[in-house]
Structures are given as structure tokens and as C-alpha cells.
Short mmCIF file of C-alpha atoms in Angstrom, two decimals:
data_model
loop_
_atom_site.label_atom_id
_atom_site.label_comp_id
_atom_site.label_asym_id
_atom_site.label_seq_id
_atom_site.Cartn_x
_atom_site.Cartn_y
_atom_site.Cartn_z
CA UNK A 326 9.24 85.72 162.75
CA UNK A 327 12.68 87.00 163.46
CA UNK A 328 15.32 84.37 164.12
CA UNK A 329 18.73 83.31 163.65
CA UNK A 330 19.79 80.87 161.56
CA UNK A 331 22.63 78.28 159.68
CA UNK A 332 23.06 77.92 156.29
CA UNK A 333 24.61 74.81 156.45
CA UNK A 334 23.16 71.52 158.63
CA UNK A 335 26.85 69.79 158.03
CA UNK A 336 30.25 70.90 156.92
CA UNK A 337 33.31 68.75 156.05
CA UNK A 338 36.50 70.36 155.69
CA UNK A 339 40.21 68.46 155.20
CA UNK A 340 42.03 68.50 157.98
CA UNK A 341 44.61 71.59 157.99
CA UNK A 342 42.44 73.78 156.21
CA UNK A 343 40.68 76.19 157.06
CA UNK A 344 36.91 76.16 158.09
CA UNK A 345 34.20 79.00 157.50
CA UNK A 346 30.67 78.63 158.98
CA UNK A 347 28.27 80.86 158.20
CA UNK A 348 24.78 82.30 159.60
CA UNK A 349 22.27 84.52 158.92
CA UNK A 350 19.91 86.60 161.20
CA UNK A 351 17.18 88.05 160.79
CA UNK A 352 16.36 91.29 163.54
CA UNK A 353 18.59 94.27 162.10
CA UNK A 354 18.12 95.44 166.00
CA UNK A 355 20.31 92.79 167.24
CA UNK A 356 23.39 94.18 168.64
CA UNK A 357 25.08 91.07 170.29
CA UNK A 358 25.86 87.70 168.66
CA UNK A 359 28.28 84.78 170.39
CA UNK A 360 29.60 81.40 168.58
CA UNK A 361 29.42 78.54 170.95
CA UNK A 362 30.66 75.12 170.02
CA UNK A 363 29.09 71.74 171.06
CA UNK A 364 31.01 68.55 171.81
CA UNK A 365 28.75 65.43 172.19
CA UNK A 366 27.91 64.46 175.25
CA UNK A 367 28.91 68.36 176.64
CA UNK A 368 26.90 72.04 177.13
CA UNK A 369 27.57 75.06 174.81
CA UNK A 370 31.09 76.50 174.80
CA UNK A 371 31.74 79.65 174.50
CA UNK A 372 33.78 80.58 171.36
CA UNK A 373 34.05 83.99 170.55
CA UNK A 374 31.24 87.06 170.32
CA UNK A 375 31.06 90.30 168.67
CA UNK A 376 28.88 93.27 169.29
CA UNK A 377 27.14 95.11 166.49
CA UNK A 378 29.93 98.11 166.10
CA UNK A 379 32.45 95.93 164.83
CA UNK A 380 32.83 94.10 161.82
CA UNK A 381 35.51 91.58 162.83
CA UNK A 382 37.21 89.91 166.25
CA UNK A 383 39.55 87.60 166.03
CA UNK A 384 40.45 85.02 168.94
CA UNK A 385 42.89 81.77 168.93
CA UNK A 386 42.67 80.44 165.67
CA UNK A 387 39.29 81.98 164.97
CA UNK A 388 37.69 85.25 163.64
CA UNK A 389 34.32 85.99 163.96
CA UNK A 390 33.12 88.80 160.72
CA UNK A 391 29.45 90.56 160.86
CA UNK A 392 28.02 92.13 158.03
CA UNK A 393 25.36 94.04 159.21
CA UNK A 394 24.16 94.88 156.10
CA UNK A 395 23.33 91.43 154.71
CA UNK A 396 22.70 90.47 158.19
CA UNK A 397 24.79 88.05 158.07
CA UNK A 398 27.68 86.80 160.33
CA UNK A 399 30.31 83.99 159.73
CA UNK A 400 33.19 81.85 161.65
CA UNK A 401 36.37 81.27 160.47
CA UNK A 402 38.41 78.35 162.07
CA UNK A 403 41.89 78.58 160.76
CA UNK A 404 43.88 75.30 160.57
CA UNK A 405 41.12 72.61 161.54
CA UNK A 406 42.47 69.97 163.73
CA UNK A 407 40.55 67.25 164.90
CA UNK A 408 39.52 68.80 167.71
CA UNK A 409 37.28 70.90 166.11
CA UNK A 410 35.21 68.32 165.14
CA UNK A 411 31.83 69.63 167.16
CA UNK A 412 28.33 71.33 166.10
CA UNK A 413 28.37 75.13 165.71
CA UNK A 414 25.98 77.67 166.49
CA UNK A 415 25.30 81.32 166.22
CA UNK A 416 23.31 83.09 168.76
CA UNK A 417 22.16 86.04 169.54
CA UNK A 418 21.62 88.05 172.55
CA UNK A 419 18.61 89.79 172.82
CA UNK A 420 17.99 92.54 175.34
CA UNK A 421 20.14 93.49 178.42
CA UNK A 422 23.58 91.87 178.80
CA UNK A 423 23.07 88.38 180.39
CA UNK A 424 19.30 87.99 179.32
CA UNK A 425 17.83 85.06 177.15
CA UNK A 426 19.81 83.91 174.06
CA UNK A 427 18.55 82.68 170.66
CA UNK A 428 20.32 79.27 168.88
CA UNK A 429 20.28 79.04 165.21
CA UNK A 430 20.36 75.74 164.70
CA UNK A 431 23.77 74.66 164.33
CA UNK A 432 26.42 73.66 161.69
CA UNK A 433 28.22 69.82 162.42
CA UNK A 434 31.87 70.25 161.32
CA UNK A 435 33.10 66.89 160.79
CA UNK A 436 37.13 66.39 159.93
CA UNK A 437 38.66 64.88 157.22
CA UNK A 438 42.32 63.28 157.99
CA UNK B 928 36.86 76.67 190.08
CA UNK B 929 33.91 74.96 189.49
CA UNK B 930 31.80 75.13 186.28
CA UNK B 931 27.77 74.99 186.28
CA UNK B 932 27.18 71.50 187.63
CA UNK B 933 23.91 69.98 187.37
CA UNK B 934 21.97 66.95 188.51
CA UNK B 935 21.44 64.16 187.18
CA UNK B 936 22.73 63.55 184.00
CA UNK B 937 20.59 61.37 182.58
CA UNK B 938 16.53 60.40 183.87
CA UNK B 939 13.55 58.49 182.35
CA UNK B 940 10.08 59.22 183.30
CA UNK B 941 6.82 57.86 182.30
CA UNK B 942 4.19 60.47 180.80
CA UNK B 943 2.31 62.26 183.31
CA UNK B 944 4.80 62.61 185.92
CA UNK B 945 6.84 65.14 187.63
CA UNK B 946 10.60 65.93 187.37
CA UNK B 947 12.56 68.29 188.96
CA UNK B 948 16.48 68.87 187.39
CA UNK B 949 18.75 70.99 189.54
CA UNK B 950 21.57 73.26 188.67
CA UNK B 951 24.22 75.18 190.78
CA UNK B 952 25.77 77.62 188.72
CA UNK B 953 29.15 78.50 188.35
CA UNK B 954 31.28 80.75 191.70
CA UNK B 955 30.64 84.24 191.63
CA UNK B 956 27.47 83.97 188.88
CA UNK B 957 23.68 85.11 190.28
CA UNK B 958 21.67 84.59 187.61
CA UNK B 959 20.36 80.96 185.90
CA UNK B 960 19.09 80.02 182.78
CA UNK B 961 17.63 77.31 181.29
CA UNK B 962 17.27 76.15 177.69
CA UNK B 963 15.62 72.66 176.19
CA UNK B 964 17.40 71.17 173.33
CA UNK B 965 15.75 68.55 171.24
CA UNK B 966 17.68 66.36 169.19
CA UNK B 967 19.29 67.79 166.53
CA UNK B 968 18.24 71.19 167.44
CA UNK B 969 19.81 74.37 168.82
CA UNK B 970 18.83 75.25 172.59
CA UNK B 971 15.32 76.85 172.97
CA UNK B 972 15.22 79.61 176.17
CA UNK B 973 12.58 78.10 178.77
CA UNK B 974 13.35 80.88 181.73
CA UNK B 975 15.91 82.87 183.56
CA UNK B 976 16.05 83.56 187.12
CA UNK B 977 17.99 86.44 189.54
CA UNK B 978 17.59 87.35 192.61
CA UNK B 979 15.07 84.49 193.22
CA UNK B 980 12.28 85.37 191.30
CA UNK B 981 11.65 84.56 187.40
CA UNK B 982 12.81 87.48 185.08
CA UNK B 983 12.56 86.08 181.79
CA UNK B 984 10.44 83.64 179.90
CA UNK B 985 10.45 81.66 177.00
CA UNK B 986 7.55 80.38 174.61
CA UNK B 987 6.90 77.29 177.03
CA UNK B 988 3.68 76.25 178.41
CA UNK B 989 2.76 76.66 182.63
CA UNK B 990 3.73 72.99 182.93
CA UNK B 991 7.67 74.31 183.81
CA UNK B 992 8.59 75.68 186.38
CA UNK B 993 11.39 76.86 188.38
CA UNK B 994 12.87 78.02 191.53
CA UNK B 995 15.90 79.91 192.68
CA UNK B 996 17.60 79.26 196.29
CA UNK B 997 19.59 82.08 198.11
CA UNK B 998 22.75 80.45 197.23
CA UNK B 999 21.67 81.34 193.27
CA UNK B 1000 21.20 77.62 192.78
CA UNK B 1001 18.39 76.96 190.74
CA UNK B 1002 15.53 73.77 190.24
CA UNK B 1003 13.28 73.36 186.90
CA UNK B 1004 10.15 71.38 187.51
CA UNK B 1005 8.05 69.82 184.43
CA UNK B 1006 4.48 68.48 185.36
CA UNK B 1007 2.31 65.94 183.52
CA UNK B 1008 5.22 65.20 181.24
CA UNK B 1009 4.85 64.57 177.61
CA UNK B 1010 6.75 62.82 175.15
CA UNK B 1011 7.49 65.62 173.62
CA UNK B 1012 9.33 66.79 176.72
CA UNK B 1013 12.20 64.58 176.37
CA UNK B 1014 15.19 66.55 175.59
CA UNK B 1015 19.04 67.54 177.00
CA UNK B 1016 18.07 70.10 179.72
CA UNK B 1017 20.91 72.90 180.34
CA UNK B 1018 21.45 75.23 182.84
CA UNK B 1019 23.68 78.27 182.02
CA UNK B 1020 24.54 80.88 185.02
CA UNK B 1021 26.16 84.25 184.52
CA UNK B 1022 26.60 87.34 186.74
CA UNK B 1023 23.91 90.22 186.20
CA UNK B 1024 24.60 92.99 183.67
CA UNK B 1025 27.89 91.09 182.18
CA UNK B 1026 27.99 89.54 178.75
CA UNK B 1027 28.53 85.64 178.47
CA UNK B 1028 26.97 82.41 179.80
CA UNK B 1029 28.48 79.26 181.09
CA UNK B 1030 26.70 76.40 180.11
CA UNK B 1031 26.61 73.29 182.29
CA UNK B 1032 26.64 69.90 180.35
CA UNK B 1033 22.83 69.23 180.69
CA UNK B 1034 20.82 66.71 182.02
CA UNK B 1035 19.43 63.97 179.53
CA UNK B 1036 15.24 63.33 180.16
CA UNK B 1037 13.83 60.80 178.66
CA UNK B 1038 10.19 60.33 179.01
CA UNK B 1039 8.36 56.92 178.13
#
């Protein structure tokens, strides 16, 4: 069935460098697709999204790149700081603005010092 | 400004019983969502609700339930509760017909 995915369960990544997460998604319809990051203990936060007629946004230390092509989407967090240390997930937004999301099933990025 | 609170944070239940989790979403959003996530998994969609009345639904059985008040604060109700049920519970609001959610930090069922 369509869904959206992770490549990776777990990531590792020194601290300073930079950090790329990647996902995959099935639906070539899908037109919206967020990153939301995941502290323990917390909800979903928002990251950074991207809509289907662009191929790259960047935010504050991260840039988001879709391949529509591949079907296949990706974040890049430059500089990893401790802080970063969270599970990541794609989504997508299927539908209207606002209506139900899909999870893949999310990347832990855990920091070396 | 306050984010999407919700209530409680953490609950235990036996199997077979009710539970109702409550959510007020954050100012100026009308709209509520709820998602179950299972350990180790990403958030599944259970329902969404605006303007009072259910306009979305996930792949989840007639057991839940939900409810939306006038001031766009929300309830989800799970009956004869399973094992299976327990989870982190989270309520996301947003405003109709604008992108992005805010996610509240969940409440944490346990069910014994």
C-alpha cells in the first residue's frame, strides 16, 4: 500500500558534522511533506516542510531536498550539536491543507562528542 | 501563548475499561487531531475533528471515539480497552485550510 517511509531506524553522526536523514515515499500524488523532530518524553516538532514544486527549502541549520522523481526526500542538519539528538520523521500530508498526516517511521539521531 | 495542552499525562487502565484523554488545542486553532503512537513507531492518524463533528478517520476500529466542545477543545474515548491499546496518545490542533500542526506532548496509557 502506499506509505512513507525511513531508510534508516538509527543514525550516529560526530558531533560538528553534518547530519543527512533520508526517506522515501511511496504515492507520486503527494504534494506536501513536513520533518518533525521528537524529543523523549515530548510531541512532534515541527521542523521544516516542502511542497511538491520545489526541490529544496532551507531553514536554520537545515535544508529539506525532494526528488520527486525517485520519490525520495532527505534532511540535512548542518553542524549537529547535541541538541539534535531526537528521532526524525518524514510525513506527509495527504489531502486538503490541515487534514490527516502520515509518519514514516522515524530515524534516532544519536550524537557523538 | 499557550501550546496544545492535554490531560493527563500519564494513565493505567485494566482491559475492558473506558478512558477518556482530553486536549485543548493551541489559541486561535479550530480543528483537532489525534494520532496513537506505539513504541518505537511513528504516529498513526485515529481522527480529526472541526467544527464539532468528525471529518476525518483513520484505520481504527468503533471502539474510539471522540468529541469536540464549542471552545474547539476536543475528548478521545477508547471502550473495552485492549492491551494493544496502550500507547502515547497526541493531540495536534491547527486552524482550517492552513498548513502545519502543533502537536501537544501526549498522554501516556497504559493498559494492564
Amino acid at each position: 500500500g502506499e506509505s512513507v517511509g525511513l531508510h534508516l531506524p538509527t543514525l550516529s553522526v560526530q558531533e560538528g558534522d553534518n547530519s543527512i536523514i533520508n526517506c522515501a515515499y511511496s504515492n507520486s500524488a503527494s504534494d506536501y511533506f513536513i520533518w518533525y523532530k521528537q524529543e523523549s518524553g515530548k510531541g512532534p516538532q515541527f521542523i521544516i516542510d516542502i511542497r511538491s514544486n520545489m526541490d529544496k527549502r532551507q531553514g536554520q541549520r537545515v535544508t529539506v531536498l525532494l526528488n520527486k522523481t525517485v520519490k525520495h526526500l532527505s534532511l540535512q542538519i548542518a553542524a549537529t550539536q547535541p541538541g539534535d539528538s531526537a528521532v526524525y520523521f518524514c510525513a506527509e500530508n495527504r489531502g486538503s491543507s490541515a487534514s490527516k498526516i502520515i509518519f514514516g517511521s522515524g530515524t534516532r539521531l544519536s550524537i557523538r562528542p | 501563548d499557550a501550546g496544545v495542552t492535554q490531560s493527563p499525562t500519564h494513565l493505567i487502565k485494566t482491559r475492558g475499561q473506558q478512558v477518556t484523554l482530553r486536549c485543548s488545542p493551541k489559541s486561535g486553532h479550530d480543528t483537532v487531531s489525534w494520532y496513537q503512537q506505539a513504541l518505537g513507531q511513528g504516529p498513526q492518524f485515529i481522527f480529526q475533528y472541526y467544527e464539532e463533528e468528525e471529518r476525518q478517520r483513520g484505520n481504527f476500529p468503533d471502539r474510539f471515539s471522540g468529541h469536540q466542545f464549542p471552545n474547539y477543545s476536543s475528548e478521545l474515548n477508547v471502550n473495552a480497552l485492549l492491551l494493544g491499546d496502550s500507547a502515547l496518545y497526541l493531540c495536534a490542533s491547527s486552524l482550517d485550510r492552513v498548513d502545519g500542526y502543533t502537536f501537544g506532548s501526549g498522554t501516556r496509557l497504559t493498559v494492564v
